[in-house]
Amino acid sequence: MKLPIKILLGILTCTLIALYWFSNQTEGEYYRRHSPDGQYSIYASRNKYFNLDIAFSNFGDKGGKIHLYDELENKIIGTASIAMISNINEWFWSEEELHSKGSIINIKLPRKISTKTINKYNKSLPVKDSWNLFNQGKQYKVEKISHRKLKVSDENGKILLQDIEHISQINNGFQVLNKSKEIAYYDLGLNKLQKAPPIQKEFSEICGNVNTYGFRIEENEKYFLIKKAVGFTNYSFNDYKIIDAVSIEKVKDIYFLNKKRELTFDANFLEKEDVVIDFGTYFGILSNQYGIQYFDSIDLSKNPIKVMRNKLYGYYNITQTQYLDLQPFEFNLAKFKKRGPDGEIMVGFVDNKGNKHIK
């Protein structure tokens, strides 16, 4: 090989190494919080030299890393990259690991956290009395002024809405449940509309190089094996690993929510990894986060999944099965009918977090 070519390759190699090093440098400490028992803490640092998540920088956020710190050993024991450092609020503690929402990324803990400690901690979390609401660059402050009553202010403190029960963002606007328990719609500037705004997004940000995920269900003599693989930018998976197993005994069929035994998606469009188990006369839904729950029937054509147990309806992992009638969600609110404590019929709306608003 000629000397000029060797020099050129050397320069290129050094440049790539330098770019890789600079892209992994972060700075600062943000959003530090401790584990329920105080053994560990978690905090975020933001990218120092490069911020490739340009779409989020306009909203005061940046890409970076999340760090798991051992408070007893005084050292970092785990690190993971995150698209926005504010996403640290979507990381959760369990007995054996720190995991992101949907368990896409997990960091194992060297020492377990007591289950009782975690349960006690979760029950002690304070109820939020105020929070910020974002939609396409617009920011508003929502405050709870009394039971089931909210007010909404702009960034200058001007009150725009008050005495409402619910507000949530939808594409190109907001959905509100007013004090008369009626649904109303507002645009991005919180101007009231006669009907829901168009659902097409005015802009959408999609990353080109992202993680890809593959799931499959395979069968042997005794078990259905649930396997998972993680790739990058493509779906050519070669490293499927077993993440769970279900005994074949009494199982009529088993599949993912797409009604197939294979599931693929990428980080731009995440999908639920739940597994449906058909026992013939009843169903089970297996979740990595919640374990298995059993129902008399399930309706996968509804989003979220509508379930029924003992002739009472609910939405999977949102509500209990307690409704005589439960309508489809209109954006973030679904109309219901249920029986009250004295046998009376109660009607109202349930939101997508399971909160009931009774008329």
mmCIF file of C-alpha atoms in Angstrom:
data_model
loop_
_atom_site.group_PDB
_atom_site.id
_atom_site.type_symbol
_atom_site.label_atom_id
_atom_site.label_comp_id
_atom_site.label_asym_id
_atom_site.label_seq_id
_atom_site.Cartn_x
_atom_site.Cartn_y
_atom_site.Cartn_z
ATOM 1 C CA MET A 1 0.000 0.000 0.000
ATOM 2 C CA LYS A 2 1.368 3.386 -0.974
ATOM 3 C CA LEU A 3 2.362 5.801 1.761
ATOM 4 C CA PRO A 4 -0.237 8.535 0.894
ATOM 5 C CA ILE A 5 -3.059 5.980 1.146
ATOM 6 C CA LYS A 6 -1.771 4.769 4.514
ATOM 7 C CA ILE A 7 -1.640 8.338 5.761
ATOM 8 C CA LEU A 8 -5.189 9.004 4.502
ATOM 9 C CA LEU A 9 -6.523 5.850 6.188
ATOM 10 C CA GLY A 10 -4.733 6.798 9.390
ATOM 11 C CA ILE A 11 -6.270 10.265 9.370
ATOM 12 C CA LEU A 12 -9.731 8.806 8.682
ATOM 13 C CA THR A 13 -9.383 6.278 11.507
ATOM 14 C CA CYS A 14 -8.249 8.928 13.970
ATOM 15 C CA THR A 15 -11.126 11.187 12.902
ATOM 16 C CA LEU A 16 -13.693 8.443 13.474
ATOM 17 C CA ILE A 17 -12.218 7.625 16.877
ATOM 18 C CA ALA A 18 -12.287 11.306 17.830
ATOM 19 C CA LEU A 19 -15.891 11.710 16.669
ATOM 20 C CA TYR A 20 -16.926 8.651 18.667
ATOM 21 C CA TRP A 21 -15.146 9.966 21.764
ATOM 22 C CA PHE A 22 -16.645 13.449 21.483
ATOM 23 C CA SER A 23 -20.155 12.068 20.840
ATOM 24 C CA ASN A 24 -19.997 10.108 24.108
ATOM 25 C CA GLN A 25 -18.953 13.032 26.293
ATOM 26 C CA THR A 26 -21.630 14.434 28.584
ATOM 27 C CA GLU A 27 -21.697 17.090 31.269
ATOM 28 C CA GLY A 28 -23.779 18.240 34.198
ATOM 29 C CA GLU A 29 -26.068 16.501 36.643
ATOM 30 C CA TYR A 30 -29.826 16.766 36.237
ATOM 31 C CA TYR A 31 -32.940 15.296 37.889
ATOM 32 C CA ARG A 32 -31.106 13.206 40.516
ATOM 33 C CA ARG A 33 -33.433 11.024 42.589
ATOM 34 C CA HIS A 34 -32.864 8.079 44.902
ATOM 35 C CA SER A 35 -34.156 4.525 44.992
ATOM 36 C CA PRO A 36 -36.907 3.791 47.555
ATOM 37 C CA ASP A 37 -34.390 2.381 50.055
ATOM 38 C CA GLY A 38 -31.614 4.893 49.338
ATOM 39 C CA GLN A 39 -29.109 2.285 48.097
ATOM 40 C CA TYR A 40 -28.943 3.848 44.643
ATOM 41 C CA SER A 41 -29.574 7.096 42.848
ATOM 42 C CA ILE A 42 -30.177 8.009 39.233
ATOM 43 C CA TYR A 43 -29.339 11.211 37.384
ATOM 44 C CA ALA A 44 -28.973 12.503 33.820
ATOM 45 C CA SER A 45 -26.140 14.287 32.035
ATOM 46 C CA ARG A 46 -26.522 16.026 28.689
ATOM 47 C CA ASN A 47 -24.388 15.781 25.563
ATOM 48 C CA LYS A 48 -21.401 18.105 25.799
ATOM 49 C CA TYR A 49 -20.266 18.484 22.206
ATOM 50 C CA PHE A 50 -22.992 17.077 19.994
ATOM 51 C CA ASN A 51 -26.737 17.234 20.319
ATOM 52 C CA LEU A 52 -28.227 15.238 17.477
ATOM 53 C CA ASP A 53 -31.757 15.493 18.854
ATOM 54 C CA ILE A 54 -32.324 18.882 17.239
ATOM 55 C CA ALA A 55 -36.098 18.410 17.231
ATOM 56 C CA PHE A 56 -36.180 18.509 21.027
ATOM 57 C CA SER A 57 -33.647 21.291 21.624
ATOM 58 C CA ASN A 58 -36.256 23.895 20.678
ATOM 59 C CA PHE A 59 -38.295 22.760 23.679
ATOM 60 C CA GLY A 60 -35.440 23.144 26.172
ATOM 61 C CA ASP A 61 -34.417 19.487 26.161
ATOM 62 C CA LYS A 62 -31.316 17.659 24.997
ATOM 63 C CA GLY A 63 -30.050 14.175 24.458
ATOM 64 C CA GLY A 64 -27.611 12.630 26.877
ATOM 65 C CA LYS A 65 -27.127 9.739 29.247
ATOM 66 C CA ILE A 66 -28.734 8.335 32.345
ATOM 67 C CA HIS A 67 -26.447 7.141 35.144
ATOM 68 C CA LEU A 68 -27.173 4.620 37.897
ATOM 69 C CA TYR A 69 -25.066 5.435 40.965
ATOM 70 C CA ASP A 70 -24.342 3.085 43.873
ATOM 71 C CA GLU A 71 -24.649 5.224 47.019
ATOM 72 C CA LEU A 72 -23.042 2.521 49.200
ATOM 73 C CA GLU A 73 -20.043 1.865 46.963
ATOM 74 C CA ASN A 74 -19.840 5.486 45.713
ATOM 75 C CA LYS A 75 -19.500 4.625 42.039
ATOM 76 C CA ILE A 76 -21.460 4.571 38.778
ATOM 77 C CA ILE A 77 -22.680 1.045 38.042
ATOM 78 C CA GLY A 78 -24.690 1.562 34.863
ATOM 79 C CA THR A 79 -25.191 4.016 32.010
ATOM 80 C CA ALA A 80 -27.634 4.249 29.112
ATOM 81 C CA SER A 81 -28.228 6.794 26.349
ATOM 82 C CA ILE A 82 -31.530 8.700 26.244
ATOM 83 C CA ALA A 83 -33.003 10.912 23.526
ATOM 84 C CA MET A 84 -34.159 13.562 26.021
ATOM 85 C CA ILE A 85 -32.742 13.947 29.518
ATOM 86 C CA SER A 86 -36.233 14.731 30.856
ATOM 87 C CA ASN A 87 -37.115 11.125 29.989
ATOM 88 C CA ILE A 88 -35.410 10.145 33.231
ATOM 89 C CA ASN A 89 -38.920 10.443 34.703
ATOM 90 C CA GLU A 90 -39.898 7.412 32.616
ATOM 91 C CA TRP A 91 -37.435 5.144 34.424
ATOM 92 C CA PHE A 92 -38.727 2.999 37.281
ATOM 93 C CA TRP A 93 -37.393 0.880 40.136
ATOM 94 C CA SER A 94 -38.151 -2.795 40.671
ATOM 95 C CA GLU A 95 -36.636 -5.319 43.054
ATOM 96 C CA GLU A 96 -33.783 -6.317 40.746
ATOM 97 C CA GLU A 97 -33.401 -3.606 38.124
ATOM 98 C CA LEU A 98 -33.899 -0.068 36.950
ATOM 99 C CA HIS A 99 -35.969 -0.122 33.773
ATOM 100 C CA SER A 100 -37.299 2.334 31.241
ATOM 101 C CA LYS A 101 -40.954 2.671 30.314
ATOM 102 C CA GLY A 102 -42.012 -0.471 28.469
ATOM 103 C CA SER A 103 -38.843 -2.225 29.712
ATOM 104 C CA ILE A 104 -37.014 -1.354 26.480
ATOM 105 C CA ILE A 105 -33.770 -0.811 28.442
ATOM 106 C CA ASN A 106 -32.890 -2.425 31.777
ATOM 107 C CA ILE A 107 -29.981 -1.919 34.172
ATOM 108 C CA LYS A 108 -29.478 -4.736 36.681
ATOM 109 C CA LEU A 109 -28.961 -3.846 40.333
ATOM 110 C CA PRO A 110 -26.059 -5.540 42.172
ATOM 111 C CA ARG A 111 -28.216 -5.777 45.320
ATOM 112 C CA LYS A 112 -31.977 -6.306 45.426
ATOM 113 C CA ILE A 113 -34.458 -3.758 46.734
ATOM 114 C CA SER A 114 -37.065 -5.148 49.125
ATOM 115 C CA THR A 115 -40.487 -5.587 47.512
ATOM 116 C CA LYS A 116 -42.167 -4.241 50.647
ATOM 117 C CA THR A 117 -40.003 -1.124 50.474
ATOM 118 C CA ILE A 118 -40.984 -0.477 46.858
ATOM 119 C CA ASN A 119 -44.688 -1.027 47.560
ATOM 120 C CA LYS A 120 -44.587 1.303 50.561
ATOM 121 C CA TYR A 121 -42.726 3.931 48.543
ATOM 122 C CA ASN A 122 -45.228 3.801 45.662
ATOM 123 C CA LYS A 123 -48.140 4.257 48.070
ATOM 124 C CA SER A 124 -46.450 7.254 49.706
ATOM 125 C CA LEU A 125 -45.915 9.241 46.505
ATOM 126 C CA PRO A 126 -47.633 12.636 46.807
ATOM 127 C CA VAL A 127 -50.498 13.551 44.505
ATOM 128 C CA LYS A 128 -49.534 16.207 41.996
ATOM 129 C CA ASP A 129 -51.310 19.519 42.547
ATOM 130 C CA SER A 130 -49.783 21.199 39.495
ATOM 131 C CA TRP A 131 -48.043 20.150 36.312
ATOM 132 C CA ASN A 132 -47.032 21.478 32.921
ATOM 133 C CA LEU A 133 -48.851 20.607 29.726
ATOM 134 C CA PHE A 134 -46.972 20.707 26.407
ATOM 135 C CA ASN A 135 -48.196 20.503 22.832
ATOM 136 C CA GLN A 136 -46.147 21.412 19.747
ATOM 137 C CA GLY A 137 -44.103 24.093 21.483
ATOM 138 C CA LYS A 138 -46.980 25.505 23.539
ATOM 139 C CA GLN A 139 -46.677 25.248 27.326
ATOM 140 C CA TYR A 140 -49.375 25.707 29.949
ATOM 141 C CA LYS A 141 -49.546 25.232 33.708
ATOM 142 C CA VAL A 142 -52.378 23.114 35.100
ATOM 143 C CA GLU A 143 -53.269 23.515 38.787
ATOM 144 C CA LYS A 144 -55.656 21.537 40.960
ATOM 145 C CA ILE A 145 -57.683 24.118 42.887
ATOM 146 C CA SER A 146 -60.062 21.677 44.614
ATOM 147 C CA HIS A 147 -61.373 18.154 44.217
ATOM 148 C CA ARG A 148 -61.947 17.551 40.493
ATOM 149 C CA LYS A 149 -61.448 21.223 39.644
ATOM 150 C CA LEU A 150 -58.545 22.515 37.570
ATOM 151 C CA LYS A 151 -57.383 25.827 36.202
ATOM 152 C CA VAL A 152 -55.031 26.388 33.268
ATOM 153 C CA SER A 153 -52.657 29.346 32.895
ATOM 154 C CA ASP A 154 -50.208 30.452 30.230
ATOM 155 C CA GLU A 155 -46.491 31.052 30.829
ATOM 156 C CA ASN A 156 -47.235 34.594 32.056
ATOM 157 C CA GLY A 157 -49.701 33.382 34.673
ATOM 158 C CA LYS A 158 -52.834 34.490 32.809
ATOM 159 C CA ILE A 159 -55.757 32.165 33.587
ATOM 160 C CA LEU A 160 -57.195 30.748 30.371
ATOM 161 C CA LEU A 161 -59.479 27.992 31.704
ATOM 162 C CA GLN A 162 -60.873 27.277 35.153
ATOM 163 C CA ASP A 163 -63.380 25.024 36.930
ATOM 164 C CA ILE A 164 -62.709 22.215 34.458
ATOM 165 C CA GLU A 165 -62.357 18.553 35.455
ATOM 166 C CA HIS A 166 -59.924 17.265 32.848
ATOM 167 C CA ILE A 167 -57.557 18.508 30.171
ATOM 168 C CA SER A 168 -55.253 16.472 27.953
ATOM 169 C CA GLN A 169 -53.376 17.016 24.736
ATOM 170 C CA ILE A 170 -54.464 15.615 21.397
ATOM 171 C CA ASN A 171 -53.000 16.222 17.962
ATOM 172 C CA ASN A 172 -53.192 19.945 17.165
ATOM 173 C CA GLY A 173 -55.099 20.848 20.318
ATOM 174 C CA PHE A 174 -56.568 19.840 23.673
ATOM 175 C CA GLN A 175 -59.535 17.865 24.969
ATOM 176 C CA VAL A 176 -61.363 19.244 28.006
ATOM 177 C CA LEU A 177 -64.101 17.967 30.297
ATOM 178 C CA ASN A 178 -65.896 21.071 31.546
ATOM 179 C CA LYS A 179 -67.746 21.579 34.838
ATOM 180 C CA SER A 180 -70.971 20.330 33.204
ATOM 181 C CA LYS A 181 -69.212 17.016 32.448
ATOM 182 C CA GLU A 182 -69.318 17.741 28.720
ATOM 183 C CA ILE A 183 -66.431 17.235 26.297
ATOM 184 C CA ALA A 184 -65.040 20.372 24.661
ATOM 185 C CA TYR A 185 -62.121 20.960 22.296
ATOM 186 C CA TYR A 186 -59.549 23.744 22.083
ATOM 187 C CA ASP A 187 -56.803 24.601 19.613
ATOM 188 C CA LEU A 188 -53.106 24.962 20.471
ATOM 189 C CA GLY A 189 -53.725 28.512 21.713
ATOM 190 C CA LEU A 190 -56.580 27.291 23.961
ATOM 191 C CA ASN A 191 -59.234 28.924 21.807
ATOM 192 C CA LYS A 192 -62.490 26.958 21.942
ATOM 193 C CA LEU A 193 -63.449 24.967 18.844
ATOM 194 C CA GLN A 194 -66.827 23.785 17.625
ATOM 195 C CA LYS A 195 -65.456 20.289 17.042
ATOM 196 C CA ALA A 196 -62.279 18.279 17.503
ATOM 197 C CA PRO A 197 -59.247 19.625 15.600
ATOM 198 C CA PRO A 198 -57.913 17.628 12.631
ATOM 199 C CA ILE A 199 -55.907 14.665 13.874
ATOM 200 C CA GLN A 200 -53.129 14.991 11.288
ATOM 201 C CA LYS A 201 -49.931 16.185 12.918
ATOM 202 C CA GLU A 202 -48.682 19.529 11.663
ATOM 203 C CA PHE A 203 -45.148 18.192 11.953
ATOM 204 C CA SER A 204 -43.592 14.902 12.941
ATOM 205 C CA GLU A 205 -40.036 14.026 13.870
ATOM 206 C CA ILE A 206 -38.740 10.550 13.003
ATOM 207 C CA CYS A 207 -35.200 9.385 13.691
ATOM 208 C CA GLY A 208 -33.497 7.399 10.928
ATOM 209 C CA ASN A 209 -31.053 5.311 12.954
ATOM 210 C CA VAL A 210 -32.882 3.715 15.862
ATOM 211 C CA ASN A 211 -33.092 0.439 17.725
ATOM 212 C CA THR A 212 -35.288 -2.278 16.260
ATOM 213 C CA TYR A 213 -37.042 -5.006 18.222
ATOM 214 C CA GLY A 214 -38.146 -8.489 17.303
ATOM 215 C CA PHE A 215 -40.312 -10.921 19.253
ATOM 216 C CA ARG A 216 -41.354 -14.453 18.423
ATOM 217 C CA ILE A 217 -43.124 -17.371 20.066
ATOM 218 C CA GLU A 218 -41.688 -20.844 19.522
ATOM 219 C CA GLU A 219 -43.059 -24.148 20.758
ATOM 220 C CA ASN A 220 -41.357 -27.234 22.138
ATOM 221 C CA GLU A 221 -42.780 -30.316 23.851
ATOM 222 C CA LYS A 222 -43.621 -28.562 27.121
ATOM 223 C CA TYR A 223 -43.511 -24.806 26.644
ATOM 224 C CA PHE A 224 -44.214 -21.860 24.413
ATOM 225 C CA LEU A 225 -40.949 -19.913 24.449
ATOM 226 C CA ILE A 226 -41.205 -16.135 24.149
ATOM 227 C CA LYS A 227 -38.048 -14.701 22.612
ATOM 228 C CA LYS A 228 -36.748 -11.179 22.086
ATOM 229 C CA ALA A 229 -34.003 -9.675 19.922
ATOM 230 C CA VAL A 230 -32.676 -6.132 19.627
ATOM 231 C CA GLY A 231 -31.070 -4.708 16.500
ATOM 232 C CA PHE A 232 -30.139 -1.369 15.024
ATOM 233 C CA THR A 233 -31.734 0.138 11.886
ATOM 234 C CA ASN A 234 -32.657 -3.270 10.388
ATOM 235 C CA TYR A 235 -34.720 -6.335 11.183
ATOM 236 C CA SER A 236 -32.130 -9.040 10.511
ATOM 237 C CA PHE A 237 -32.153 -10.555 13.988
ATOM 238 C CA ASN A 238 -29.774 -13.396 14.799
ATOM 239 C CA ASP A 239 -29.641 -13.256 18.585
ATOM 240 C CA TYR A 240 -33.106 -14.072 19.906
ATOM 241 C CA LYS A 241 -33.049 -14.720 23.655
ATOM 242 C CA ILE A 242 -35.720 -16.384 25.784
ATOM 243 C CA ILE A 243 -37.439 -13.835 28.036
ATOM 244 C CA ASP A 244 -40.377 -15.945 29.251
ATOM 245 C CA ALA A 245 -42.067 -19.333 28.885
ATOM 246 C CA VAL A 246 -45.674 -20.523 29.083
ATOM 247 C CA SER A 247 -46.674 -24.133 29.701
ATOM 248 C CA ILE A 248 -48.532 -25.632 26.734
ATOM 249 C CA GLU A 249 -50.958 -27.377 29.103
ATOM 250 C CA LYS A 250 -54.580 -26.262 28.501
ATOM 251 C CA VAL A 251 -53.457 -23.597 26.000
ATOM 252 C CA LYS A 252 -55.520 -23.499 22.819
ATOM 253 C CA ASP A 253 -53.525 -20.723 21.151
ATOM 254 C CA ILE A 254 -50.985 -18.025 21.973
ATOM 255 C CA TYR A 255 -50.018 -14.855 20.082
ATOM 256 C CA PHE A 256 -49.044 -11.196 20.338
ATOM 257 C CA LEU A 257 -51.554 -8.351 20.099
ATOM 258 C CA ASN A 258 -51.263 -8.451 16.293
ATOM 259 C CA LYS A 259 -52.726 -11.998 16.509
ATOM 260 C CA LYS A 260 -49.464 -13.443 15.184
ATOM 261 C CA ARG A 261 -46.544 -15.245 16.780
ATOM 262 C CA GLU A 262 -44.054 -12.718 15.456
ATOM 263 C CA LEU A 263 -43.804 -9.008 16.191
ATOM 264 C CA THR A 264 -41.323 -6.375 14.974
ATOM 265 C CA PHE A 265 -41.133 -2.621 15.488
ATOM 266 C CA ASP A 266 -38.598 0.165 15.958
ATOM 267 C CA ALA A 267 -38.042 2.914 18.516
ATOM 268 C CA ASN A 268 -39.950 5.448 16.400
ATOM 269 C CA PHE A 269 -43.171 3.468 16.702
ATOM 270 C CA LEU A 270 -43.120 1.386 19.869
ATOM 271 C CA GLU A 271 -45.679 -1.374 20.273
ATOM 272 C CA LYS A 272 -46.865 -3.330 23.289
ATOM 273 C CA GLU A 273 -45.096 -6.625 23.905
ATOM 274 C CA ASP A 274 -48.026 -8.281 25.691
ATOM 275 C CA VAL A 275 -48.903 -11.890 24.873
ATOM 276 C CA VAL A 276 -52.461 -13.238 24.625
ATOM 277 C CA ILE A 277 -53.076 -16.787 25.869
ATOM 278 C CA ASP A 278 -56.291 -18.443 24.666
ATOM 279 C CA PHE A 279 -57.390 -21.193 27.075
ATOM 280 C CA GLY A 280 -60.560 -21.924 25.113
ATOM 281 C CA THR A 281 -63.120 -20.756 27.678
ATOM 282 C CA TYR A 282 -61.138 -17.795 29.012
ATOM 283 C CA PHE A 283 -58.095 -15.675 28.162
ATOM 284 C CA GLY A 284 -54.902 -14.510 29.804
ATOM 285 C CA ILE A 285 -52.814 -11.462 28.928
ATOM 286 C CA LEU A 286 -49.155 -11.819 29.864
ATOM 287 C CA SER A 287 -47.227 -8.603 30.461
ATOM 288 C CA ASN A 288 -43.555 -8.277 31.290
ATOM 289 C CA GLN A 289 -44.424 -5.513 33.743
ATOM 290 C CA TYR A 290 -47.687 -6.727 35.305
ATOM 291 C CA GLY A 291 -47.541 -10.521 34.990
ATOM 292 C CA ILE A 292 -50.624 -12.420 33.794
ATOM 293 C CA GLN A 293 -54.244 -11.316 34.173
ATOM 294 C CA TYR A 294 -57.276 -13.461 33.317
ATOM 295 C CA PHE A 295 -60.526 -12.437 31.616
ATOM 296 C CA ASP A 296 -63.656 -14.090 30.271
ATOM 297 C CA SER A 297 -63.219 -12.273 26.961
ATOM 298 C CA ILE A 298 -60.950 -9.713 25.319
ATOM 299 C CA ASP A 299 -61.456 -7.448 22.315
ATOM 300 C CA LEU A 300 -58.206 -6.745 20.484
ATOM 301 C CA SER A 301 -60.000 -4.629 17.884
ATOM 302 C CA LYS A 302 -60.338 -1.907 20.511
ATOM 303 C CA ASN A 303 -57.452 0.344 21.499
ATOM 304 C CA PRO A 304 -56.876 0.089 24.396
ATOM 305 C CA ILE A 305 -57.873 -3.560 24.805
ATOM 306 C CA LYS A 306 -61.416 -3.966 26.090
ATOM 307 C CA VAL A 307 -61.799 -6.838 28.562
ATOM 308 C CA MET A 308 -64.727 -8.508 30.325
ATOM 309 C CA ARG A 309 -64.938 -10.486 33.547
ATOM 310 C CA ASN A 310 -68.207 -11.644 35.160
ATOM 311 C CA LYS A 311 -70.197 -9.582 32.627
ATOM 312 C CA LEU A 312 -68.459 -6.369 33.680
ATOM 313 C CA TYR A 313 -66.199 -4.430 31.317
ATOM 314 C CA GLY A 314 -62.935 -2.558 31.599
ATOM 315 C CA TYR A 315 -59.904 -1.423 29.629
ATOM 316 C CA TYR A 316 -56.773 -3.514 30.141
ATOM 317 C CA ASN A 317 -54.272 -1.918 32.549
ATOM 318 C CA ILE A 318 -56.342 1.283 32.674
ATOM 319 C CA THR A 319 -59.532 0.442 34.571
ATOM 320 C CA GLN A 320 -60.912 -2.368 36.675
ATOM 321 C CA THR A 321 -63.623 -4.589 35.188
ATOM 322 C CA GLN A 322 -66.509 -2.768 36.889
ATOM 323 C CA TYR A 323 -68.623 -1.175 34.163
ATOM 324 C CA LEU A 324 -72.027 -2.279 32.906
ATOM 325 C CA ASP A 325 -71.299 -0.427 29.673
ATOM 326 C CA LEU A 326 -68.050 1.087 28.448
ATOM 327 C CA GLN A 327 -67.868 3.048 25.218
ATOM 328 C CA PRO A 328 -64.800 3.428 22.964
ATOM 329 C CA PHE A 329 -62.380 6.221 23.815
ATOM 330 C CA GLU A 330 -62.998 9.545 22.148
ATOM 331 C CA PHE A 331 -59.364 10.622 22.207
ATOM 332 C CA ASN A 332 -58.626 10.459 25.976
ATOM 333 C CA LEU A 333 -62.128 10.033 27.428
ATOM 334 C CA ALA A 334 -64.555 7.090 27.359
ATOM 335 C CA LYS A 335 -68.199 7.190 28.459
ATOM 336 C CA PHE A 336 -69.285 4.581 31.014
ATOM 337 C CA LYS A 337 -72.265 3.261 32.957
ATOM 338 C CA LYS A 338 -71.770 1.495 36.281
ATOM 339 C CA ARG A 339 -73.710 0.477 39.355
ATOM 340 C CA GLY A 340 -73.173 2.562 42.488
ATOM 341 C CA PRO A 341 -72.793 1.345 46.092
ATOM 342 C CA ASP A 342 -76.572 1.455 46.669
ATOM 343 C CA GLY A 343 -77.460 -0.144 43.347
ATOM 344 C CA GLU A 344 -78.052 3.155 41.571
ATOM 345 C CA ILE A 345 -76.895 3.607 37.969
ATOM 346 C CA MET A 346 -74.000 6.036 37.595
ATOM 347 C CA VAL A 347 -72.780 7.514 34.307
ATOM 348 C CA GLY A 348 -69.760 9.586 33.425
ATOM 349 C CA PHE A 349 -66.369 9.489 31.730
ATOM 350 C CA VAL A 350 -63.152 7.649 32.499
ATOM 351 C CA ASP A 351 -59.880 9.106 31.217
ATOM 352 C CA ASN A 352 -56.919 7.232 29.768
ATOM 353 C CA LYS A 353 -55.273 7.103 33.207
ATOM 354 C CA GLY A 354 -58.270 5.415 34.829
ATOM 355 C CA ASN A 355 -59.666 8.469 36.629
ATOM 356 C CA LYS A 356 -63.474 8.534 36.796
ATOM 357 C CA HIS A 357 -65.531 11.687 36.250
ATOM 358 C CA ILE A 358 -69.115 10.985 37.350
ATOM 359 C CA LYS A 359 -71.982 13.168 36.175
#
